[in-house]
Amino acid sequence: MTAAPIETPVVSAPACAAASACAGVAAEIALVHGWAMSLRVYAALEASLHGQVVRTLALPGHEGAPPVRAARLEDWADALAAGLADASVLVGWSLGAMLALDIACRHPHKVSRLVLLAGTARFVADDTGWPGLQAEVVDTFQRDYASAPAVTLARFLALQCMGEPRRRVVQQALAQCLSPGAQEGLCAGQAADDGLRPGVGRSAAPNPFEDGLAILAAADLRPLLGGIRQPVLLLHGDQDALMPVAAAYRLAQALPQARLQVLEGSGHALPVSRAADCAGHILAFVGARGDA
């Protein structure tokens, strides 16, 4: 299906220092994945970004990246920012999009432009009317993952693929992109019997998968949005059951310079289900195509 563009008002804002610094120079495109995923989730998208310099960044504790002891979004964002080139075009998906928002605000020299795939400023719905998953659902998911990670993760993958015309194919492809250890609830190198049996205490080592869920449950980036001065492109599936498209509308309205592109007939798994379309929009956004 075709994408339906939704333009949001663009508020005049000073050009960011990063954008000025890289004028006339092709910026590196950095890709940050979502919770429990590996860099493989971006394989098709990366292949479609023809002629661009692309860097993929693993979340802390995912696919060999060092874990971060504090289960706070800011600490994860700082760890990712350390691996970014200055003036990058930062692309984040799902939890990666939330981290990208934080990096753009607190490390502005690292980000010239921002692309949010299925992003939101707050994962959990609240009494202000913000669209998201109900707090009870998120709490249950955290508890279930701690006790039965493989079953809970399978449910999470199914939720990401809701609304996809080729749902089974997309879900199978997404399952191939899981980070090592995610189905067991372990970070790489942690022993399989280390605190996972009922009644046995967990290791003091950080568990990036449980920490990632805690970050999703707690993070609220809405207070930061007005301070994000870089141009932002939001790509969001109209059938997203995990991060509702209504949240993308609200997010686009709150950002000073944002454009929302809704992809019809798509759910949450955009890097897998709509890789070529996402790449086309990103190339246009960075001026690498004539239709920018």
mmCIF file of C-alpha atoms in Angstrom:
data_model
loop_
_atom_site.group_PDB
_atom_site.id
_atom_site.type_symbol
_atom_site.label_atom_id
_atom_site.label_comp_id
_atom_site.label_asym_id
_atom_site.label_seq_id
_atom_site.Cartn_x
_atom_site.Cartn_y
_atom_site.Cartn_z
ATOM 1 C CA MET A 1 0.000 0.000 0.000
ATOM 2 C CA THR A 2 1.045 3.585 -0.462
ATOM 3 C CA ALA A 3 2.109 5.813 2.347
ATOM 4 C CA ALA A 4 -0.157 8.639 3.428
ATOM 5 C CA PRO A 5 1.842 11.777 4.219
ATOM 6 C CA ILE A 6 0.732 13.885 7.132
ATOM 7 C CA GLU A 7 2.399 17.258 7.402
ATOM 8 C CA THR A 8 2.656 18.874 10.814
ATOM 9 C CA PRO A 9 3.302 22.583 11.289
ATOM 10 C CA VAL A 10 6.986 23.426 11.242
ATOM 11 C CA VAL A 11 7.968 26.003 13.825
ATOM 12 C CA SER A 12 10.928 28.152 12.905
ATOM 13 C CA ALA A 13 13.971 27.117 14.906
ATOM 14 C CA PRO A 14 17.665 28.021 14.826
ATOM 15 C CA ALA A 15 19.781 25.694 12.741
ATOM 16 C CA CYS A 16 21.525 23.256 15.059
ATOM 17 C CA ALA A 17 25.277 23.455 15.346
ATOM 18 C CA ALA A 18 25.619 19.900 14.065
ATOM 19 C CA ALA A 19 23.708 20.708 10.887
ATOM 20 C CA SER A 20 25.861 23.768 10.253
ATOM 21 C CA ALA A 21 29.048 21.831 10.879
ATOM 22 C CA CYS A 22 28.218 19.209 8.281
ATOM 23 C CA ALA A 23 26.871 21.527 5.567
ATOM 24 C CA GLY A 24 27.805 20.073 2.199
ATOM 25 C CA VAL A 25 29.126 16.867 3.742
ATOM 26 C CA ALA A 26 27.256 13.552 3.615
ATOM 27 C CA ALA A 27 26.391 12.726 7.209
ATOM 28 C CA GLU A 28 26.788 9.239 8.563
ATOM 29 C CA ILE A 29 23.480 7.428 9.110
ATOM 30 C CA ALA A 30 23.391 5.632 12.467
ATOM 31 C CA LEU A 31 20.774 2.929 13.121
ATOM 32 C CA VAL A 32 19.633 2.016 16.655
ATOM 33 C CA HIS A 33 17.416 -1.073 17.032
ATOM 34 C CA GLY A 34 14.631 -1.913 19.478
ATOM 35 C CA TRP A 35 14.314 -3.962 22.659
ATOM 36 C CA ALA A 36 15.575 -7.592 22.528
ATOM 37 C CA MET A 37 16.586 -7.245 18.876
ATOM 38 C CA SER A 38 19.961 -7.560 17.171
ATOM 39 C CA LEU A 39 21.606 -5.534 14.415
ATOM 40 C CA ARG A 40 20.217 -8.048 11.911
ATOM 41 C CA VAL A 41 16.850 -6.318 12.106
ATOM 42 C CA TYR A 42 18.345 -3.518 10.007
ATOM 43 C CA ALA A 43 19.948 -5.706 7.322
ATOM 44 C CA ALA A 44 17.348 -4.981 4.619
ATOM 45 C CA LEU A 45 17.109 -1.289 5.476
ATOM 46 C CA GLU A 46 20.873 -0.869 5.461
ATOM 47 C CA ALA A 47 21.100 -2.580 2.078
ATOM 48 C CA SER A 48 18.500 -0.145 0.705
ATOM 49 C CA LEU A 49 20.411 2.965 1.839
ATOM 50 C CA HIS A 50 22.434 2.973 -1.347
ATOM 51 C CA GLY A 51 25.655 4.960 -1.343
ATOM 52 C CA GLN A 52 25.346 6.104 2.259
ATOM 53 C CA VAL A 53 27.801 5.698 5.113
ATOM 54 C CA VAL A 54 25.842 3.608 7.645
ATOM 55 C CA ARG A 55 26.716 2.616 11.199
ATOM 56 C CA THR A 56 24.632 0.205 13.287
ATOM 57 C CA LEU A 57 24.668 0.529 17.068
ATOM 58 C CA ALA A 58 23.648 -2.245 19.456
ATOM 59 C CA LEU A 59 21.748 -1.395 22.629
ATOM 60 C CA PRO A 60 23.663 -1.922 25.891
ATOM 61 C CA GLY A 61 23.946 -5.631 26.692
ATOM 62 C CA HIS A 62 22.619 -6.619 23.275
ATOM 63 C CA GLU A 63 24.739 -8.554 20.781
ATOM 64 C CA GLY A 64 28.018 -8.127 22.626
ATOM 65 C CA ALA A 65 27.669 -4.444 23.519
ATOM 66 C CA PRO A 66 28.766 -3.750 27.118
ATOM 67 C CA PRO A 67 25.830 -3.630 29.548
ATOM 68 C CA VAL A 68 25.037 -0.548 31.598
ATOM 69 C CA ARG A 69 24.490 -1.051 35.313
ATOM 70 C CA ALA A 70 21.808 1.608 35.745
ATOM 71 C CA ALA A 71 18.402 0.789 34.244
ATOM 72 C CA ARG A 72 17.817 4.376 33.148
ATOM 73 C CA LEU A 73 17.131 5.657 29.668
ATOM 74 C CA GLU A 74 19.672 8.460 30.113
ATOM 75 C CA ASP A 75 22.474 6.008 30.878
ATOM 76 C CA TRP A 76 21.647 3.871 27.852
ATOM 77 C CA ALA A 77 21.474 6.994 25.690
ATOM 78 C CA ASP A 78 24.865 8.181 26.942
ATOM 79 C CA ALA A 79 26.401 4.794 26.096
ATOM 80 C CA LEU A 80 25.018 4.973 22.562
ATOM 81 C CA ALA A 81 26.035 8.607 22.082
ATOM 82 C CA ALA A 82 29.642 7.669 22.834
ATOM 83 C CA GLY A 83 29.634 5.529 19.681
ATOM 84 C CA LEU A 84 28.087 8.169 17.412
ATOM 85 C CA ALA A 85 30.001 10.360 15.005
ATOM 86 C CA ASP A 86 29.259 14.065 15.310
ATOM 87 C CA ALA A 87 26.386 15.369 13.166
ATOM 88 C CA SER A 88 24.977 11.892 12.468
ATOM 89 C CA VAL A 89 21.577 11.257 10.971
ATOM 90 C CA LEU A 90 20.229 9.209 13.857
ATOM 91 C CA VAL A 91 17.592 6.571 13.075
ATOM 92 C CA GLY A 92 15.895 4.817 15.988
ATOM 93 C CA TRP A 93 13.210 2.157 16.030
ATOM 94 C CA SER A 94 10.852 1.516 18.958
ATOM 95 C CA LEU A 95 12.932 1.727 22.173
ATOM 96 C CA GLY A 96 15.749 2.912 19.907
ATOM 97 C CA ALA A 97 13.555 5.846 18.849
ATOM 98 C CA MET A 98 13.035 6.871 22.482
ATOM 99 C CA LEU A 99 16.782 6.713 23.063
ATOM 100 C CA ALA A 100 17.359 8.733 19.889
ATOM 101 C CA LEU A 101 15.078 11.497 21.168
ATOM 102 C CA ASP A 102 17.069 11.707 24.381
ATOM 103 C CA ILE A 103 20.387 11.775 22.518
ATOM 104 C CA ALA A 104 19.159 14.541 20.185
ATOM 105 C CA CYS A 105 18.182 16.660 23.166
ATOM 106 C CA ARG A 106 21.139 16.079 25.509
ATOM 107 C CA HIS A 107 23.886 15.484 22.915
ATOM 108 C CA PRO A 108 22.767 17.826 20.103
ATOM 109 C CA HIS A 109 26.205 17.963 18.456
ATOM 110 C CA LYS A 110 25.890 14.248 17.754
ATOM 111 C CA VAL A 111 22.638 14.565 15.745
ATOM 112 C CA SER A 112 22.022 16.677 12.626
ATOM 113 C CA ARG A 113 18.712 14.995 11.747
ATOM 114 C CA LEU A 114 16.503 12.502 13.507
ATOM 115 C CA VAL A 115 14.375 9.668 12.095
ATOM 116 C CA LEU A 116 11.928 7.870 14.387
ATOM 117 C CA LEU A 117 10.550 4.518 13.233
ATOM 118 C CA ALA A 118 7.462 3.563 15.255
ATOM 119 C CA GLY A 119 8.510 5.968 17.975
ATOM 120 C CA THR A 120 6.776 7.539 20.946
ATOM 121 C CA ALA A 121 7.652 9.858 23.807
ATOM 122 C CA ARG A 122 5.978 7.608 26.373
ATOM 123 C CA PHE A 123 5.283 3.882 26.016
ATOM 124 C CA VAL A 124 2.646 3.725 28.738
ATOM 125 C CA ALA A 125 -0.750 5.419 28.624
ATOM 126 C CA ASP A 126 -1.527 7.754 31.504
ATOM 127 C CA ASP A 127 -4.288 9.911 32.920
ATOM 128 C CA THR A 128 -3.364 12.803 30.621
ATOM 129 C CA GLY A 129 -4.776 10.860 27.679
ATOM 130 C CA TRP A 130 -1.404 10.010 26.125
ATOM 131 C CA PRO A 131 -1.886 7.057 23.717
ATOM 132 C CA GLY A 132 0.020 3.932 24.728
ATOM 133 C CA LEU A 133 -0.259 0.527 26.349
ATOM 134 C CA GLN A 134 -2.136 0.379 29.631
ATOM 135 C CA ALA A 135 0.118 0.371 32.703
ATOM 136 C CA GLU A 136 -1.370 -2.940 33.873
ATOM 137 C CA VAL A 137 -0.454 -4.579 30.561
ATOM 138 C CA VAL A 138 3.127 -3.329 30.781
ATOM 139 C CA ASP A 139 3.462 -4.447 34.422
ATOM 140 C CA THR A 140 2.168 -7.903 33.528
ATOM 141 C CA PHE A 141 4.556 -8.133 30.616
ATOM 142 C CA GLN A 142 7.520 -7.319 32.869
ATOM 143 C CA ARG A 143 6.523 -9.972 35.409
ATOM 144 C CA ASP A 144 5.868 -12.582 32.738
ATOM 145 C CA TYR A 145 9.187 -11.952 31.031
ATOM 146 C CA ALA A 146 11.048 -12.455 34.318
ATOM 147 C CA SER A 147 9.403 -15.865 34.831
ATOM 148 C CA ALA A 148 8.850 -17.123 31.264
ATOM 149 C CA PRO A 149 10.971 -15.084 28.837
ATOM 150 C CA ALA A 150 10.586 -17.236 25.710
ATOM 151 C CA VAL A 151 6.780 -17.367 25.884
ATOM 152 C CA THR A 152 6.506 -13.676 26.715
ATOM 153 C CA LEU A 153 8.894 -12.696 23.938
ATOM 154 C CA ALA A 154 6.880 -14.697 21.408
ATOM 155 C CA ARG A 155 3.803 -12.765 22.501
ATOM 156 C CA PHE A 156 5.723 -9.518 22.115
ATOM 157 C CA LEU A 157 6.769 -10.416 18.565
ATOM 158 C CA ALA A 158 3.176 -11.241 17.662
ATOM 159 C CA LEU A 159 2.053 -7.860 18.955
ATOM 160 C CA GLN A 160 4.648 -6.116 16.794
ATOM 161 C CA CYS A 161 3.332 -7.847 13.684
ATOM 162 C CA MET A 162 -0.353 -7.094 14.165
ATOM 163 C CA GLY A 163 -1.786 -5.251 11.172
ATOM 164 C CA GLU A 164 0.736 -6.676 8.706
ATOM 165 C CA PRO A 165 -0.799 -8.250 5.571
ATOM 166 C CA ARG A 166 1.979 -10.894 5.646
ATOM 167 C CA ARG A 167 1.933 -11.215 9.400
ATOM 168 C CA ARG A 168 3.318 -14.751 9.663
ATOM 169 C CA VAL A 169 6.202 -14.036 7.274
ATOM 170 C CA VAL A 170 7.094 -10.817 9.082
ATOM 171 C CA GLN A 171 6.946 -12.520 12.477
ATOM 172 C CA GLN A 172 9.226 -15.327 11.329
ATOM 173 C CA ALA A 173 11.698 -12.803 9.942
ATOM 174 C CA LEU A 174 11.569 -10.758 13.146
ATOM 175 C CA ALA A 175 12.220 -13.865 15.236
ATOM 176 C CA GLN A 176 15.446 -14.401 13.287
ATOM 177 C CA CYS A 177 16.603 -10.959 14.436
ATOM 178 C CA LEU A 178 16.403 -11.525 18.198
ATOM 179 C CA SER A 179 19.448 -10.648 20.267
ATOM 180 C CA PRO A 180 21.346 -13.682 21.626
ATOM 181 C CA GLY A 181 20.017 -14.544 25.066
ATOM 182 C CA ALA A 182 16.735 -12.673 24.743
ATOM 183 C CA GLN A 183 14.610 -15.817 24.741
ATOM 184 C CA GLU A 184 16.328 -17.028 27.895
ATOM 185 C CA GLY A 185 16.296 -13.615 29.558
ATOM 186 C CA LEU A 186 20.111 -13.613 29.665
ATOM 187 C CA CYS A 187 22.742 -11.200 28.508
ATOM 188 C CA ALA A 188 25.576 -12.669 26.440
ATOM 189 C CA GLY A 189 27.903 -14.766 28.571
ATOM 190 C CA GLN A 190 25.587 -15.098 31.571
ATOM 191 C CA ALA A 191 25.196 -18.680 32.747
ATOM 192 C CA ALA A 192 21.872 -20.318 31.966
ATOM 193 C CA ASP A 193 21.353 -21.320 35.587
ATOM 194 C CA ASP A 194 22.351 -17.916 37.012
ATOM 195 C CA GLY A 195 19.291 -16.831 38.945
ATOM 196 C CA LEU A 196 16.637 -17.985 36.490
ATOM 197 C CA ARG A 197 15.190 -20.887 38.487
ATOM 198 C CA PRO A 198 12.281 -20.168 40.808
ATOM 199 C CA GLY A 199 13.486 -19.303 44.298
ATOM 200 C CA VAL A 200 17.075 -18.622 43.217
ATOM 201 C CA GLY A 201 18.364 -15.059 43.498
ATOM 202 C CA ARG A 202 19.505 -13.308 40.355
ATOM 203 C CA SER A 203 23.081 -12.396 39.614
ATOM 204 C CA ALA A 204 24.243 -8.905 40.518
ATOM 205 C CA ALA A 205 25.200 -8.476 36.855
ATOM 206 C CA PRO A 206 22.834 -6.220 34.898
ATOM 207 C CA ASN A 207 20.181 -7.936 32.804
ATOM 208 C CA PRO A 208 19.749 -5.745 29.715
ATOM 209 C CA PHE A 209 16.455 -7.302 28.664
ATOM 210 C CA GLU A 210 14.725 -6.751 31.986
ATOM 211 C CA ASP A 211 16.361 -3.335 32.211
ATOM 212 C CA GLY A 212 15.100 -2.443 28.742
ATOM 213 C CA LEU A 213 11.550 -3.283 29.762
ATOM 214 C CA ALA A 214 11.960 -1.183 32.894
ATOM 215 C CA ILE A 215 13.097 1.736 30.742
ATOM 216 C CA LEU A 216 10.105 1.351 28.428
ATOM 217 C CA ALA A 217 7.781 1.313 31.430
ATOM 218 C CA ALA A 218 9.296 4.350 33.143
ATOM 219 C CA ALA A 219 10.579 6.689 30.446
ATOM 220 C CA ASP A 220 8.697 9.903 29.723
ATOM 221 C CA LEU A 221 10.380 12.108 27.137
ATOM 222 C CA ARG A 222 7.567 14.622 26.734
ATOM 223 C CA PRO A 223 9.317 17.331 28.804
ATOM 224 C CA LEU A 224 12.289 17.211 26.388
ATOM 225 C CA LEU A 225 10.437 17.525 23.095
ATOM 226 C CA GLY A 226 10.370 21.309 22.843
ATOM 227 C CA GLY A 227 14.155 21.401 23.185
ATOM 228 C CA ILE A 228 14.831 19.102 20.221
ATOM 229 C CA ARG A 229 15.725 21.566 17.483
ATOM 230 C CA GLN A 230 16.875 19.185 14.755
ATOM 231 C CA PRO A 231 14.579 18.311 11.826
ATOM 232 C CA VAL A 232 12.694 15.100 12.604
ATOM 233 C CA LEU A 233 11.045 12.564 10.311
ATOM 234 C CA LEU A 234 8.540 10.198 11.907
ATOM 235 C CA LEU A 235 7.601 6.987 10.067
ATOM 236 C CA HIS A 236 4.747 5.081 11.691
ATOM 237 C CA GLY A 237 2.430 2.218 10.731
ATOM 238 C CA ASP A 238 -1.253 2.992 10.945
ATOM 239 C CA GLN A 239 -1.908 -0.463 12.452
ATOM 240 C CA ASP A 240 0.791 -0.305 15.127
ATOM 241 C CA ALA A 241 -0.603 -2.124 18.187
ATOM 242 C CA LEU A 242 2.453 -1.514 20.375
ATOM 243 C CA MET A 243 2.988 2.212 19.943
ATOM 244 C CA PRO A 244 -0.288 3.613 18.549
ATOM 245 C CA VAL A 245 -0.183 5.975 15.595
ATOM 246 C CA ALA A 246 -2.095 8.485 17.730
ATOM 247 C CA ALA A 247 1.074 8.828 19.813
ATOM 248 C CA ALA A 248 3.030 9.654 16.656
ATOM 249 C CA TYR A 249 0.586 12.464 15.856
ATOM 250 C CA ARG A 250 1.022 13.862 19.353
ATOM 251 C CA LEU A 251 4.796 13.501 19.135
ATOM 252 C CA ALA A 252 4.966 15.281 15.773
ATOM 253 C CA GLN A 253 2.882 18.158 17.091
ATOM 254 C CA ALA A 254 5.162 18.598 20.119
ATOM 255 C CA LEU A 255 8.458 18.624 18.207
ATOM 256 C CA PRO A 256 9.541 22.032 16.819
ATOM 257 C CA GLN A 257 10.529 20.676 13.392
ATOM 258 C CA ALA A 258 8.786 17.439 12.509
ATOM 259 C CA ARG A 259 7.108 15.663 9.627
ATOM 260 C CA LEU A 260 4.994 12.544 10.106
ATOM 261 C CA GLN A 261 4.634 9.947 7.362
ATOM 262 C CA VAL A 262 2.052 7.265 8.104
ATOM 263 C CA LEU A 263 2.589 3.933 6.344
ATOM 264 C CA GLU A 264 -0.770 2.369 5.607
ATOM 265 C CA GLY A 265 -1.371 -1.302 6.295
ATOM 266 C CA SER A 266 1.691 -1.628 8.540
ATOM 267 C CA GLY A 267 2.275 -2.504 12.170
ATOM 268 C CA HIS A 268 5.263 -1.951 14.423
ATOM 269 C CA ALA A 269 7.942 -3.977 12.621
ATOM 270 C CA LEU A 270 8.787 -1.360 9.989
ATOM 271 C CA PRO A 271 12.503 -2.203 9.566
ATOM 272 C CA VAL A 272 11.450 -5.694 8.467
ATOM 273 C CA SER A 273 8.071 -5.194 6.796
ATOM 274 C CA ARG A 274 8.732 -1.847 5.065
ATOM 275 C CA ALA A 275 12.508 -1.647 4.803
ATOM 276 C CA ALA A 276 12.641 -0.315 1.232
ATOM 277 C CA ASP A 277 9.921 2.259 1.868
ATOM 278 C CA CYS A 278 11.632 3.446 5.054
ATOM 279 C CA ALA A 279 14.948 3.730 3.223
ATOM 280 C CA GLY A 280 13.327 5.798 0.474
ATOM 281 C CA HIS A 281 11.855 8.231 2.967
ATOM 282 C CA ILE A 282 15.157 8.481 4.840
ATOM 283 C CA LEU A 283 17.122 9.167 1.646
ATOM 284 C CA ALA A 284 14.677 11.885 0.657
ATOM 285 C CA PHE A 285 14.842 13.374 4.148
ATOM 286 C CA VAL A 286 18.641 13.632 4.110
ATOM 287 C CA GLY A 287 18.656 15.024 0.584
ATOM 288 C CA ALA A 288 20.212 11.990 -1.049
ATOM 289 C CA ARG A 289 17.333 11.746 -3.540
ATOM 290 C CA GLY A 290 15.906 14.333 -5.868
ATOM 291 C CA ASP A 291 12.430 14.223 -4.275
ATOM 292 C CA ALA A 292 13.610 15.448 -0.872
#
